[in-house]
Amino acid sequence: MNRLQLTLVPDAPIVLRDGRDLSLFHYIERAELPYPTTLAGMLRSLTYYHLAYSKDKDEDKIANLLKLAVRGPWLREKRIDTEGVYYFAPPSDAVRIDDIGNHVRLQLRTPGNIDSAVCGFWHRGEALKPDSQSSAAIAPDLAEQLGYYENPHDEKVRQNPDAEGWPLWPLPVLVKWLLQPAPLSLASELKNYTPPAWLIRFESRAHVALNDRTLTAEPGLLFATGGVRFGENACLDFDLLSEQNNSLPPLPRHVALGGESRGGTLEERETPLPTLNSFIRKWDQVKGNETTLASWLGKQRKINKLLGVRLYLCSHAQAYEFDSVDKHAWACPWMYEHEGDECFGSFPNTDIKLTLRGVCLPGGPLTISGWNLVAKGPRAIRRLLPAGTLFDFDFHQQQPGDSDLAKWLESMWMAPIDGGDLKSQLDNHLAAPSSDGLGIVLPGLRWQF
Amino acid sequence: MNNNTYRVFVTLGPVGTFIAAGRRSRDLWFGSQWLSRATERYAILLLDKARQSNSRFDTIELFHPTEKRLGTDDGELQDMRYQPYAAMVQNKVIASITLNENTVSETNIRSLLADCFTQLNHEFSQLIKQTIIDRGLVKLKLVEQGSFERQLSSIADGDFIQIYSGWHRIGYTGDTIDHSGENEHNQSVSPETAARNAAIGLATAAKNSRLFLRPKFSIAGRPKSDLDAGRDSILAEADNSGSDHAKSLASLRLRVGAREGEQLDAIGLARRLAVFKRRLSDRSDLPKLPFPALARVALDPYLIGASQDKQSKTILNGISELLQQMHDNVKSDSTEDQSNTLSRDSVFAIATPCYDPGYNRSGRNIFPWDSQILLRDGVQTAIAEFHRKTDEDTALSDWKELQQLVDKLHAKRTVPEPYYALIAFDGDEIGNTFKLLDDSKYQRLAGCLDKFAETAALAFDDAKVHGCPFYVGGDEGLAFVPLSSLTHTIERINTIFNDSLKLWRSEVDQQLLDNTRFEATDGLRSTDWHNLKSLLDKLSLSFGVAVVHIKYDLRRARRVANRALSNAKYRRHQYLVQQQRQQESFTPSGWVEIQHFPRGGNCRTSSGRLPGPADNNADSSSVPAILPLLSSLVTICSYGALSLSTAQDLLVLTGRAENNKDKINNLTQIASLAAALPWQKIRRSQGKSAPDVDVQRALFEETRNWQPNSEKTSEESTVKRIENFANLLILAEQIKRVNQQSKVDSHQSATVVKS
């Protein structure tokens, strides 16, 4: 597999849309990072123009464009002294931001029988008790910073309007949240990092018509667009992957992205994304001894009881086959072999069998469609699990050993949640979800407190 | 009651996404009407199906909504009532269901809920079908049949309505973990209450995982709906050929309230149409909005003023008659001749007939139209918007006449102020109180809140309010009112709330005197009764207000109002904690936060407390009661004693203070300057007309607390309070302008102020 590590530095506010025409009626009011599909589309378009207009036009390479895969974009804060810090969506089993911008604590629950789950009916025995991890792991100081305070009973009283929220989490804190057994003092951890609001901000622009004679605005708004303005030290990292026999195309330095073709600069990046082991080594530095994930796990399991594993989505995910006969769309096919009310399965090419225990999906699915350049029309709607979604699993039978579990965790680090099983839609000119950068996960563990 | 009795809790949705997607007031209004009706219908289905299946279920009793509230309604979901000033049902159903002794499995409850859900989905798809098909929109080819049918089928399959439910057997203690969350009070409540709380906890947890279906209804090539990006538009593609068919489609679009380029899915189109009872093809009279439109409410003070002046009234009647005439001239859908109708139809999009707001509506007929046409550039905007679709110059004649009349009205009475207040309100501590109540007391309190909702909904039609509620149910609501009645509305709703709970409060107080008796009946320990007593003292109503231009996106306005409400609740909570810490005399009260978006300015936020039921010593509080202060400022502004320049000067001062927060002397000096500033301005302006002492009292109470060395005021809060005051003054100035427009001669009023 060829891999090209790149950084996109936005030069202007990026305007992103959701498949609807620009119009007066379009309403956006939140800062969002570009969807991976937007980035993948831009890169494929650039590659297409390079291939189509080069002297030795290669039709095979053009046909293989959909196999060009992206991983990212990941928001990074550039720092002078280090390689910088990545920021990801907050894990949804910790907090969520509701539709009016408040932080709300969540509880996980089991899906029970997957067929009945789509209706939202829960048997008393099926519904999960308030998850010990999510309720206990909110440290009081974080609670205060996120807007919780002394009255947790009144659900409608939620946010301290003066508190600076954290809509994104730095990767080192996120990995601790996902893997470490003890509840974290996250507020003190977060204080070491730049508030995400300094890195990206929402920006809304109204476009009006000008009177040709007077050069004044005509009455009535034409349309409004929402965009994301990046701070000076913010950039987007991503990797471009292609199959071994397909060399990666040269890309221009200046590119246009999003609905209004806002400019950005592409730079090659030397540093790869951090690995799981790099975090483990930082946590557990013993002189003369190289800590491995397996040894760290062994140490932790002697002190704490491991209950299961988690999968955290760091990019939005399409979990279903586009033409499948299944009705539900929130879990991957590998997760739901049936045995009574239990749903279980193994991630492709791994041996550990897992029982799906719960999914924490706040706020409902995202929808995307996109524009089909060949058919010159909008694509059909797809529904996505939002980044930050958490799947929670028990071990189906017996717990794996430290080395097997370490192997599993490493294999899941930045892997696509469908294991690459979901195929591309050639009729619709759609790449496979994993090639579009959808459904990239980070693994986590679930410990008993 | 056997040991097979369960408490069942069901909550219906979608709420936020569905209601929030309302771009026009009719979208929002229908959204809340529908949700209320769907909840009623689900409750009725639950009752009927459980009673029909007596082999499985012994008894069923509804706690919310009560059977009394449901009445003898046997209609289906389609039978919406559309009463503009009626209370609605909150989107939850609470019931007690006893399984038959022979029925061992509680999966019967699940199947009962699922049956009702299936039926509700079917009825909702029928409602959509009926709304669109019966108006002939598929036949007339405005609606693309394939997309429409696919969406209908997905709705019937359960792809739209969301139901989250939980149930819990009374006395069941198999689960060691408290389902109801962190409520420590739950430890000692009666088994019935514990079961109800547990059921609510389960359903709430279920909400955190909104599982979803594959969008089978969507196909490539269809544009997406502007109201819901997750659904395809069902409207026919725009036809720019200029043919008769194209003209007919454009005309139909206008009549259904979809403007050029707007894309609507099946639900979006239905909600826009469903408020109109009359069929579009019935052209003898055009359909009328069953509630006053947003612009009509915002401009109500202006129209009242105009109607009291003889000449203005004549002009206004002329505009009204011309609009009616333009409508009456519209030709039938079926005729091939579509000429000269296009611009007339546009009246329907810009000045839809609607109810006049205000008490005794039947007697009022000031201007029963959506009043956007009266705004500055209102007619030009309409012409620019619609005339480009037709080249027929003759179609302009009506518009030109309309323009002349509107210009004449503006010359006579100035241009109307296009701002209104969107008010969201919600009870404080109500949920926690419910968690402590046994079934009978629960029903009593729910009954009190129903009564509050009924009275409050009607109050918006009051002679002094002239507003309209989108939704009032239980202890919460959302309504829009003209700026002139903002303070009166909040006071009125707050009073109704306190009055509605008065009897219930006194009953519980009385019961507290006889603790032993209630220990026996309710199983509550005395400590829990004291908890309940302390909650009773804290029961209040908080308000979030967005003051915005009528063209401000309604979805965003609703969001602003809700955010203000959330902030108000937080500020209230902080205030209570501070009072408890300082062991001050306890003056619990609701809170108001107003977020004001003046023309060309950033959001100006002001907040303050409301008088609560136990508020006997308001003057001693360190926090101002916001409404008396606002009313005083409006009065002082109307004398010309204070103006926007005072507010700007104060904000400049606070800017200086913020840069020098650590220097207490500097802050003291600034606070003194700020406190003196309004009085200097008032003194300078005092001449023949000046506000009397009573009016100035609230101002005095406010400014004397600005000193940072005051016991009740911290350094930080000094700056905030001055800012709060300045923002309130900016709002008062705007309210003053609206008030002036309701006078007989708005020009004259302005002249008096200048002199």
PDB file of C-alpha atoms in Angstrom, chain A residues 311-434:
ATOM      1  CA  LEU A 311     -14.900   1.210  19.763  1.00  0.00           C
ATOM      2  CA  TYR A 312     -14.861   4.953  19.318  1.00  0.00           C
ATOM      3  CA  LEU A 313     -15.584   6.526  15.938  1.00  0.00           C
ATOM      4  CA  CYS A 314     -13.158   9.298  15.127  1.00  0.00           C
ATOM      5  CA  SER A 315     -14.802   9.927  11.770  1.00  0.00           C
ATOM      6  CA  HIS A 316     -18.431   9.580  10.697  1.00  0.00           C
ATOM      7  CA  ALA A 317     -19.297   6.034   9.657  1.00  0.00           C
ATOM      8  CA  GLN A 318     -21.520   4.331   7.158  1.00  0.00           C
ATOM      9  CA  ALA A 319     -22.257   0.991   8.743  1.00  0.00           C
ATOM     10  CA  TYR A 320     -24.530  -0.643   6.184  1.00  0.00           C
ATOM     11  CA  GLU A 321     -24.256  -1.920   2.655  1.00  0.00           C
ATOM     12  CA  PHE A 322     -25.960   0.527   0.343  1.00  0.00           C
ATOM     13  CA  ASP A 323     -28.160  -2.094  -1.309  1.00  0.00           C
ATOM     14  CA  SER A 324     -28.583  -4.403   1.649  1.00  0.00           C
ATOM     15  CA  VAL A 325     -31.954  -5.825   2.548  1.00  0.00           C
ATOM     16  CA  ASP A 326     -31.408  -5.019   6.221  1.00  0.00           C
ATOM     17  CA  LYS A 327     -33.601  -2.265   7.533  1.00  0.00           C
ATOM     18  CA  HIS A 328     -31.396  -0.965  10.276  1.00  0.00           C
ATOM     19  CA  ALA A 329     -28.365   1.100   9.500  1.00  0.00           C
ATOM     20  CA  TRP A 330     -26.550   1.740  12.756  1.00  0.00           C
ATOM     21  CA  ALA A 331     -24.446  -1.385  13.218  1.00  0.00           C
ATOM     22  CA  CYS A 332     -21.971  -3.167  10.956  1.00  0.00           C
ATOM     23  CA  PRO A 333     -22.868  -6.577   9.587  1.00  0.00           C
ATOM     24  CA  TRP A 334     -20.026  -8.238  11.516  1.00  0.00           C
ATOM     25  CA  MET A 335     -21.581  -7.158  14.837  1.00  0.00           C
ATOM     26  CA  TYR A 336     -24.874  -8.964  14.662  1.00  0.00           C
ATOM     27  CA  GLU A 337     -24.922 -12.664  14.361  1.00  0.00           C
ATOM     28  CA  HIS A 338     -28.023 -13.643  16.325  1.00  0.00           C
ATOM     29  CA  GLU A 339     -28.469 -15.905  19.276  1.00  0.00           C
ATOM     30  CA  GLY A 340     -31.724 -15.006  20.959  1.00  0.00           C
ATOM     31  CA  ASP A 341     -31.516 -11.394  21.930  1.00  0.00           C
ATOM     32  CA  GLU A 342     -27.739 -11.300  21.791  1.00  0.00           C
ATOM     33  CA  CYS A 343     -25.815  -9.769  18.928  1.00  0.00           C
ATOM     34  CA  PHE A 344     -22.226 -10.867  18.557  1.00  0.00           C
ATOM     35  CA  GLY A 345     -19.452 -11.259  16.058  1.00  0.00           C
ATOM     36  CA  SER A 346     -15.776 -10.846  15.348  1.00  0.00           C
ATOM     37  CA  PHE A 347     -14.130  -7.954  13.619  1.00  0.00           C
ATOM     38  CA  PRO A 348     -12.850  -9.208  10.224  1.00  0.00           C
ATOM     39  CA  ASN A 349      -9.527 -11.037  10.439  1.00  0.00           C
ATOM     40  CA  THR A 350      -9.488 -11.120  14.244  1.00  0.00           C
ATOM     41  CA  ASP A 351     -10.219 -13.981  16.626  1.00  0.00           C
ATOM     42  CA  ILE A 352     -11.868 -12.225  19.552  1.00  0.00           C
ATOM     43  CA  LYS A 353     -15.627 -12.698  19.552  1.00  0.00           C
ATOM     44  CA  LEU A 354     -17.584  -9.787  20.976  1.00  0.00           C
ATOM     45  CA  THR A 355     -21.167  -9.307  22.136  1.00  0.00           C
ATOM     46  CA  LEU A 356     -22.643  -5.961  21.217  1.00  0.00           C
ATOM     47  CA  ARG A 357     -23.757  -4.431  24.497  1.00  0.00           C
ATOM     48  CA  GLY A 358     -24.697  -0.925  23.606  1.00  0.00           C
ATOM     49  CA  VAL A 359     -24.254   1.928  21.236  1.00  0.00           C
ATOM     50  CA  CYS A 360     -24.230   5.498  22.316  1.00  0.00           C
ATOM     51  CA  LEU A 361     -25.415   7.563  19.405  1.00  0.00           C
ATOM     52  CA  PRO A 362     -26.458  10.977  20.533  1.00  0.00           C
ATOM     53  CA  GLY A 363     -28.575  13.217  18.395  1.00  0.00           C
ATOM     54  CA  GLY A 364     -29.452  10.788  15.644  1.00  0.00           C
ATOM     55  CA  PRO A 365     -27.738  10.034  12.363  1.00  0.00           C
ATOM     56  CA  LEU A 366     -26.049  12.454   9.988  1.00  0.00           C
ATOM     57  CA  THR A 367     -27.089  12.448   6.394  1.00  0.00           C
ATOM     58  CA  ILE A 368     -24.992  13.011   3.314  1.00  0.00           C
ATOM     59  CA  SER A 369     -25.639  12.726  -0.358  1.00  0.00           C
ATOM     60  CA  GLY A 370     -22.982  14.454  -2.451  1.00  0.00           C
ATOM     61  CA  TRP A 371     -22.875  15.338  -6.106  1.00  0.00           C
ATOM     62  CA  ASN A 372     -22.372  12.757  -8.806  1.00  0.00           C
ATOM     63  CA  LEU A 373     -20.192  14.463 -11.401  1.00  0.00           C
ATOM     64  CA  VAL A 374     -20.821  11.746 -13.975  1.00  0.00           C
ATOM     65  CA  ALA A 375     -24.607  11.686 -13.673  1.00  0.00           C
ATOM     66  CA  LYS A 376     -24.645  15.420 -12.955  1.00  0.00           C
ATOM     67  CA  GLY A 377     -27.062  15.182 -10.075  1.00  0.00           C
ATOM     68  CA  PRO A 378     -27.303  14.639  -6.358  1.00  0.00           C
ATOM     69  CA  ARG A 379     -26.651  11.182  -5.023  1.00  0.00           C
ATOM     70  CA  ALA A 380     -29.115   9.262  -2.908  1.00  0.00           C
ATOM     71  CA  ILE A 381     -29.056   9.985   0.816  1.00  0.00           C
ATOM     72  CA  ARG A 382     -26.833   7.961   3.106  1.00  0.00           C
ATOM     73  CA  ARG A 383     -27.168   7.958   6.871  1.00  0.00           C
ATOM     74  CA  LEU A 384     -24.047   8.039   8.974  1.00  0.00           C
ATOM     75  CA  LEU A 385     -23.154   7.410  12.573  1.00  0.00           C
ATOM     76  CA  PRO A 386     -21.609  10.658  13.792  1.00  0.00           C
ATOM     77  CA  ALA A 387     -17.982  10.876  14.911  1.00  0.00           C
ATOM     78  CA  GLY A 388     -17.819  10.375  18.655  1.00  0.00           C
ATOM     79  CA  THR A 389     -20.270   7.447  18.617  1.00  0.00           C
ATOM     80  CA  LEU A 390     -19.241   4.639  20.930  1.00  0.00           C
ATOM     81  CA  PHE A 391     -19.921   0.942  20.580  1.00  0.00           C
ATOM     82  CA  ASP A 392     -19.663  -1.047  23.752  1.00  0.00           C
ATOM     83  CA  PHE A 393     -18.892  -4.794  23.752  1.00  0.00           C
ATOM     84  CA  ASP A 394     -18.620  -7.665  26.188  1.00  0.00           C
ATOM     85  CA  PHE A 395     -16.352 -10.589  25.447  1.00  0.00           C
ATOM     86  CA  HIS A 396     -18.639 -13.247  24.012  1.00  0.00           C
ATOM     87  CA  GLN A 397     -17.181 -16.204  25.840  1.00  0.00           C
ATOM     88  CA  GLN A 398     -13.909 -15.983  27.669  1.00  0.00           C
ATOM     89  CA  GLN A 399     -11.583 -13.062  27.988  1.00  0.00           C
ATOM     90  CA  PRO A 400      -8.551 -13.096  25.699  1.00  0.00           C
ATOM     91  CA  GLY A 401      -5.022 -13.107  27.062  1.00  0.00           C
ATOM     92  CA  ASP A 402      -2.916  -9.978  27.279  1.00  0.00           C
ATOM     93  CA  SER A 403      -1.003 -10.544  24.075  1.00  0.00           C
ATOM     94  CA  ASP A 404      -4.141 -11.417  22.069  1.00  0.00           C
ATOM     95  CA  LEU A 405      -5.949  -8.385  23.413  1.00  0.00           C
ATOM     96  CA  ALA A 406      -2.943  -6.165  22.713  1.00  0.00           C
ATOM     97  CA  LYS A 407      -2.853  -7.501  19.175  1.00  0.00           C
ATOM     98  CA  TRP A 408      -6.562  -6.772  18.786  1.00  0.00           C
ATOM     99  CA  LEU A 409      -6.184  -3.240  20.132  1.00  0.00           C
ATOM    100  CA  GLU A 410      -3.300  -2.512  17.788  1.00  0.00           C
ATOM    101  CA  SER A 411      -5.165  -3.882  14.807  1.00  0.00           C
ATOM    102  CA  MET A 412      -8.164  -1.674  15.605  1.00  0.00           C
ATOM    103  CA  TRP A 413      -6.126   1.528  15.925  1.00  0.00           C
ATOM    104  CA  MET A 414      -7.290   3.791  13.112  1.00  0.00           C
ATOM    105  CA  ALA A 415      -8.950   0.857  11.334  1.00  0.00           C
ATOM    106  CA  PRO A 416     -12.216   1.188   9.391  1.00  0.00           C
ATOM    107  CA  ILE A 417     -15.115  -0.102  11.479  1.00  0.00           C
ATOM    108  CA  ASP A 418     -16.495  -2.235   8.672  1.00  0.00           C
ATOM    109  CA  GLY A 419     -13.109  -3.930   8.297  1.00  0.00           C
ATOM    110  CA  GLY A 420     -13.182  -2.933   4.626  1.00  0.00           C
ATOM    111  CA  ASP A 421     -16.121  -5.293   4.055  1.00  0.00           C
ATOM    112  CA  LEU A 422     -18.510  -2.698   2.642  1.00  0.00           C
ATOM    113  CA  LYS A 423     -18.053  -2.415  -1.080  1.00  0.00           C
ATOM    114  CA  SER A 424     -17.941   0.510  -3.470  1.00  0.00           C
ATOM    115  CA  GLN A 425     -21.015   1.421  -5.512  1.00  0.00           C
ATOM    116  CA  LEU A 426     -19.760   1.646  -9.031  1.00  0.00           C
ATOM    117  CA  ASP A 427     -23.228   2.387 -10.453  1.00  0.00           C
ATOM    118  CA  ASN A 428     -23.512   5.360  -8.184  1.00  0.00           C
ATOM    119  CA  HIS A 429     -19.841   6.325  -8.603  1.00  0.00           C
ATOM    120  CA  LEU A 430     -19.341   5.965  -4.881  1.00  0.00           C
ATOM    121  CA  ALA A 431     -16.179   4.607  -3.328  1.00  0.00           C
ATOM    122  CA  ALA A 432     -16.239   2.065  -0.524  1.00  0.00           C
ATOM    123  CA  PRO A 433     -16.941   3.825   2.813  1.00  0.00           C
ATOM    124  CA  SER A 434     -13.488   2.947   4.128  1.00  0.00           C
TER     125      SER A 434
END
